[in-house]
Coordinates of C-alpha atoms (C1' of nucleotides) in Angstrom, one line a residue:
Chain A
M1 CA 0.0 0.0 0.0
L2 CA 1.9 3.0 -1.3
I3 CA 0.9 6.5 -0.3
T4 CA 2.7 9.4 -2.0
V5 CA 2.4 13.1 -1.8
D6 CA 3.8 16.1 -3.8
S7 CA 4.1 19.2 -1.8
S8 CA 4.6 21.3 -4.9
S9 CA 1.2 20.3 -6.2
A10 CA -1.7 22.7 -5.9
Q11 CA -3.9 19.8 -4.7
P12 CA -4.4 19.7 -0.9
L13 CA -2.2 17.1 0.8
A14 CA -5.2 15.4 2.4
D15 CA -6.8 15.0 -1.0
Q16 CA -3.5 13.5 -2.3
V17 CA -3.4 11.0 0.5
A18 CA -7.0 9.9 -0.3
N19 CA -6.2 9.8 -4.0
S20 CA -3.3 7.4 -3.4
V21 CA -5.6 5.0 -1.7
R22 CA -8.3 5.3 -4.4
A23 CA -5.7 4.7 -7.1
A24 CA -4.4 1.6 -5.4
L25 CA -7.9 0.3 -5.0
A26 CA -9.0 1.0 -8.5
G27 CA -5.7 -0.3 -9.9
G28 CA -5.9 -3.6 -8.0
Q29 CA -2.8 -3.0 -5.8
A30 CA -5.2 -3.0 -2.8
A31 CA -8.5 -4.9 -2.1
P32 CA -11.3 -4.9 0.4
G33 CA -10.1 -6.3 3.7
D34 CA -6.6 -4.8 3.3
R35 CA -5.5 -2.4 6.0
L36 CA -4.0 1.0 5.5
P37 CA -0.8 2.0 7.3
S38 CA -1.4 3.9 10.5
A39 CA -1.9 7.6 10.1
R40 CA 1.0 8.4 12.4
N41 CA 3.2 6.2 10.4
V42 CA 2.2 7.8 7.1
A43 CA 2.6 11.3 8.6
A44 CA 6.1 10.5 9.8
T45 CA 7.1 8.9 6.6
L46 CA 5.9 11.7 4.4
G47 CA 6.9 14.5 6.7
I48 CA 3.4 15.8 7.0
N49 CA 1.0 16.2 9.9
L50 CA -1.1 13.5 11.5
H51 CA -4.2 15.5 11.1
T52 CA -3.6 16.0 7.4
V53 CA -3.4 12.2 6.9
L54 CA -6.5 11.6 9.0
R55 CA -8.4 14.1 7.0
G56 CA -7.6 12.1 3.9
Y57 CA -8.7 8.9 5.6
Q58 CA -11.9 10.6 6.7
Q59 CA -12.7 11.5 3.1
L60 CA -12.4 7.9 2.2
R61 CA -14.6 6.9 5.2
D62 CA -17.3 9.5 4.1
E63 CA -17.3 7.8 0.7
G64 CA -17.7 4.4 2.2
L65 CA -14.3 3.2 1.0
V66 CA -12.7 2.5 4.3
E67 CA -13.8 1.7 7.9
L68 CA -12.2 3.7 10.7
R69 CA -12.2 2.6 14.3
R70 CA -10.0 3.9 17.1
G71 CA -7.4 1.5 18.3
R72 CA -7.1 -0.3 14.9
T73 CA -5.8 0.7 11.5
A74 CA -8.2 1.6 8.8
V75 CA -9.7 -1.3 6.8
I76 CA -10.6 -1.1 3.1
T77 CA -14.3 -1.8 2.6
G78 CA -14.9 -0.3 -0.8
T79 CA -14.5 -1.8 -4.3
A80 CA -12.7 -0.8 -7.4
D81 CA -16.0 -0.2 -9.2
Q82 CA -17.0 2.1 -6.4
V83 CA -13.9 4.2 -7.0
R84 CA -14.6 4.3 -10.8
L85 CA -18.0 5.8 -10.1
Q86 CA -16.1 8.9 -8.9
L87 CA -15.0 9.4 -12.5
T88 CA -18.5 10.6 -13.3
A89 CA -18.1 13.5 -10.9
A90 CA -14.8 14.5 -12.4
A91 CA -16.2 14.2 -15.9
E92 CA -19.1 16.3 -15.0
E93 CA -16.8 19.1 -13.9
F94 CA -14.9 19.0 -17.1
A95 CA -18.1 18.9 -19.2
R96 CA -19.5 21.8 -17.3
A97 CA -16.4 23.9 -17.9
A98 CA -16.3 22.9 -21.6
L99 CA -20.0 23.8 -22.2
H100 CA -19.5 27.1 -20.3
A101 CA -16.6 28.0 -22.6
G102 CA -19.1 27.7 -25.5
A103 CA -18.1 24.2 -26.7
T104 CA -20.5 21.6 -28.2
D105 CA -20.8 18.1 -26.9
E106 CA -18.7 16.8 -29.8
E107 CA -16.0 19.4 -29.2
A108 CA -15.8 18.4 -25.6
L109 CA -15.5 14.7 -26.4
D110 CA -12.9 15.4 -29.0
A111 CA -10.9 17.4 -26.5
A112 CA -11.1 14.6 -24.0
R113 CA -10.0 12.1 -26.7
Q114 CA -7.1 14.2 -27.7
A115 CA -6.0 14.8 -24.2
L116 CA -6.0 11.0 -23.5
A117 CA -4.0 10.5 -26.7
N118 CA -1.4 13.1 -25.6
L119 CA -1.0 11.5 -22.2
R120 CA -0.4 8.1 -23.8
E121 CA 2.6 9.4 -25.9
Chain B
M1 CA -21.0 42.0 -24.0
L2 CA -22.6 40.4 -20.9
I3 CA -20.5 39.7 -17.9
T4 CA -22.1 37.7 -15.1
V5 CA -20.9 36.4 -11.7
D6 CA -22.3 34.0 -9.1
S7 CA -21.0 34.8 -5.7
S8 CA -22.3 31.4 -4.3
S9 CA -20.1 29.5 -6.8
A10 CA -16.8 28.0 -5.6
Q11 CA -15.1 29.4 -8.7
P12 CA -13.1 32.5 -8.0
L13 CA -14.8 35.7 -9.1
A14 CA -11.9 36.8 -11.3
D15 CA -12.1 33.4 -13.2
Q16 CA -15.9 33.9 -13.7
V17 CA -15.3 37.3 -15.2
A18 CA -12.7 35.9 -17.6
N19 CA -15.0 32.9 -18.4
S20 CA -17.9 35.2 -19.3
V21 CA -15.7 36.9 -21.9
R22 CA -14.4 33.5 -23.2
A23 CA -17.9 32.2 -23.6
A24 CA -19.1 35.3 -25.4
L25 CA -16.1 35.0 -27.8
A26 CA -16.5 31.3 -28.4
G27 CA -20.3 31.6 -28.8
G28 CA -20.1 34.4 -31.3
Q29 CA -21.6 37.1 -29.1
A30 CA -18.3 39.0 -29.3
A31 CA -15.6 39.2 -31.9
P32 CA -12.1 40.6 -32.4
G33 CA -12.1 44.3 -32.3
D34 CA -14.9 44.6 -29.8
R35 CA -14.3 46.4 -26.6
L36 CA -14.9 45.1 -23.1
P37 CA -16.8 47.3 -20.7
S38 CA -14.5 49.2 -18.4
A39 CA -13.4 47.4 -15.3
R40 CA -14.7 50.1 -13.0
N41 CA -18.1 49.8 -14.7
V42 CA -18.2 46.0 -14.4
A43 CA -17.1 46.2 -10.7
A44 CA -19.8 48.7 -9.8
T45 CA -22.5 46.8 -11.8
L46 CA -21.7 43.4 -10.3
G47 CA -21.0 44.8 -6.8
I48 CA -17.4 43.4 -6.7
N49 CA -14.0 45.1 -6.5
L50 CA -12.2 46.8 -9.3
H51 CA -9.1 44.6 -8.7
T52 CA -11.1 41.4 -9.0
V53 CA -12.4 42.4 -12.4
L54 CA -9.0 43.5 -13.6
R55 CA -7.5 40.2 -12.5
G56 CA -10.0 38.5 -14.8
Y57 CA -9.0 40.9 -17.6
Q58 CA -5.4 40.2 -17.0
Q59 CA -6.0 36.5 -17.3
L60 CA -7.4 37.1 -20.8
R61 CA -4.4 39.3 -21.6
D62 CA -1.9 36.6 -20.5
E63 CA -3.8 34.2 -22.9
G64 CA -3.6 36.7 -25.8
L65 CA -7.3 37.1 -25.9
V66 CA -7.5 40.8 -25.2
E67 CA -5.2 43.9 -25.4
L68 CA -5.0 46.1 -22.3
R69 CA -3.7 49.7 -22.4
R70 CA -4.1 52.3 -19.8
G71 CA -6.5 55.1 -20.7
R72 CA -8.6 52.9 -23.0
T73 CA -11.0 50.0 -22.5
A74 CA -9.8 46.5 -23.3
V75 CA -10.0 45.3 -26.9
I76 CA -10.6 41.7 -27.9
T77 CA -7.8 40.4 -30.0
G78 CA -8.3 36.6 -29.7
T79 CA -10.5 34.4 -31.8
A80 CA -13.2 31.8 -31.0
D81 CA -10.8 29.0 -32.2
Q82 CA -8.2 30.3 -29.7
V83 CA -10.7 29.9 -26.9
R84 CA -11.6 26.4 -28.0
L85 CA -8.0 25.4 -27.8
Q86 CA -8.3 25.9 -24.0
L87 CA -10.6 23.0 -24.0
T88 CA -7.7 20.7 -24.5
A89 CA -6.1 21.9 -21.3
A90 CA -9.3 21.3 -19.4
A91 CA -9.7 17.9 -21.0
E92 CA -6.1 17.1 -20.1
E93 CA -6.7 17.9 -16.4
F94 CA -9.8 15.6 -16.4
A95 CA -7.9 12.8 -18.3
R96 CA -5.1 13.0 -15.8
A97 CA -7.4 12.7 -12.9
A98 CA -9.2 9.8 -14.5
L99 CA -6.1 7.9 -15.2
H100 CA -4.8 8.6 -11.7
A101 CA -8.0 7.0 -10.4
G102 CA -7.1 3.8 -12.3
A103 CA -9.4 4.3 -15.2
T104 CA -8.8 3.2 -18.8
D105 CA -9.1 5.5 -21.8
E106 CA -12.5 4.1 -22.6
E107 CA -13.8 4.4 -19.1
A108 CA -12.7 8.1 -19.1
L109 CA -14.4 8.8 -22.4
D110 CA -17.5 7.0 -21.2
A111 CA -17.6 9.1 -18.1
A112 CA -17.3 12.3 -20.1
R113 CA -20.0 11.1 -22.5
Q114 CA -22.3 10.3 -19.6
A115 CA -21.6 13.6 -17.9
L116 CA -22.5 15.5 -21.0
A117 CA -25.7 13.5 -21.3
N118 CA -26.7 14.2 -17.7
L119 CA -26.1 17.9 -18.3
R120 CA -28.4 17.9 -21.3
E121 CA -31.3 16.5 -19.4
Chain C
dG1 C1' -8.4 70.3 -19.3
dT2 C1' -11.4 67.2 -17.6
dA3 C1' -13.2 62.8 -17.2
dG4 C1' -12.4 58.2 -17.8
dT5 C1' -9.1 54.4 -18.5
dG6 C1' -5.8 50.6 -17.0
dT7 C1' -1.6 50.3 -13.7
dT8 C1' 0.6 50.1 -9.4
dA9 C1' 1.2 50.0 -4.5
dT10 C1' -0.1 49.1 0.2
dA11 C1' -2.9 47.3 3.6
dG12 C1' -6.8 44.9 5.5
dT13 C1' -10.3 41.0 6.0
dC14 C1' -11.7 36.4 5.6
dA15 C1' -11.7 31.4 5.0
dA16 C1' -9.3 27.1 4.0
dA17 C1' -5.4 24.2 4.4
dA18 C1' -2.0 22.7 7.3
dG19 C1' 0.7 22.4 11.3
dC20 C1' 1.5 21.8 16.4
dA21 C1' 0.5 20.0 21.0
dA22 C1' -2.0 17.5 24.3
dA23 C1' -5.2 14.7 26.1
dC24 C1' -8.7 10.9 25.4
dA25 C1' -10.6 6.2 24.4
dG26 C1' -10.5 2.2 22.2
dT27 C1' -7.7 -2.3 20.3
dT28 C1' -4.0 -5.4 20.2
dG29 C1' -0.4 -8.5 21.5
dG30 C1' 3.1 -10.0 24.7
Chain D
dC1 C1' -3.1 -7.3 33.1
dC2 C1' -0.5 -3.9 30.7
dA3 C1' 2.2 -1.4 27.7
dA4 C1' 2.2 0.1 23.1
dC5 C1' -0.3 1.3 19.5
dT6 C1' -4.5 3.0 17.1
dG7 C1' -8.1 6.7 15.6
dT8 C1' -10.7 10.8 18.0
dT9 C1' -11.2 15.2 19.8
dT10 C1' -10.0 19.8 21.2
dG11 C1' -7.8 24.2 20.8
dC12 C1' -4.6 27.0 18.9
dT13 C1' -1.2 29.1 15.5
dT14 C1' 0.7 29.7 10.8
dT15 C1' 0.4 30.1 6.0
dT16 C1' -1.7 30.9 1.8
dG17 C1' -5.1 32.6 -1.5
dA18 C1' -9.1 35.3 -2.8
dC19 C1' -11.2 39.4 -2.2
dT20 C1' -11.8 44.1 -0.6
dA21 C1' -10.4 49.0 0.3
dT22 C1' -8.0 53.3 -0.7
dA23 C1' -5.0 56.0 -3.0
dA24 C1' -2.0 57.7 -6.3
dC25 C1' -0.2 57.3 -11.0
dA26 C1' 0.1 57.6 -16.2
dC27 C1' -2.1 57.5 -20.3
dT28 C1' -6.2 58.3 -23.8
dA29 C1' -10.1 60.5 -25.6
dC30 C1' -13.5 64.1 -26.3

DNA sequence: GTAGTGTTATAGTCAAAAGCAAACAGTTGG
DNA sequence: CCAACTGTTTGCTTTTGACTATAACACTAC
């Protein structure tokens, strides 16, 4: 279970922590029943604050992806499919921005297609 | 040249101002050579600060969409096509987030397609 | 010349993110 | 049992970004 963080990123650290877990779950590197490393451990390893890690964990709990109980490390309860559903929310944000910029549906999809192609290079 | 703003939105006011101009340009309601209303005028009309409007205008200047010179109101110099190119950047952000969540290209495109469909309802 | 424009500078408010520190209340394993 | 570890909670400070406020400046246009 690898959790990484980029302090130069504009994305909040807590979100990055949560994203690391989501990616591991969606990518098959983690499965329901697995345990996350303790928040204190992650905080010390990454050089960030305990609260920041816990806020990331609590995001995951609010989404039903992990179970948190004091005294024990977090347990993964969500599935990969569950994580992929979050894609729709991200896609909706993009679609909204695209339409707001005056794009048609086709233009928006073409842009998404082209972006994916660029990232694959 | 209509500039609107939603103070309840999470999007920064300056970004909303810039987006209003981009949408008008991409949608054909504004064209190169047109002038933007003065920043002081927009600020007073929308009930926001002069600086906030100017930050939006400066975004557009940095993107080559408008020309700013003191003493005169801003002039549109960019084209609708130029605005649509910005779609690619937005799409790339979405694509990156999708892939980071463990999605395949097809899943990402499906998500975008579904989001567009939802917004059309 | 006057009124209006964008520009610049300085300072203040406000909220969110993150950090720090300490105590609390469970679980686990020797 | 008990010591070590876990997440939880509380309260505070620091930092950063967005926004506001005021003022002076320099340029353009009528």
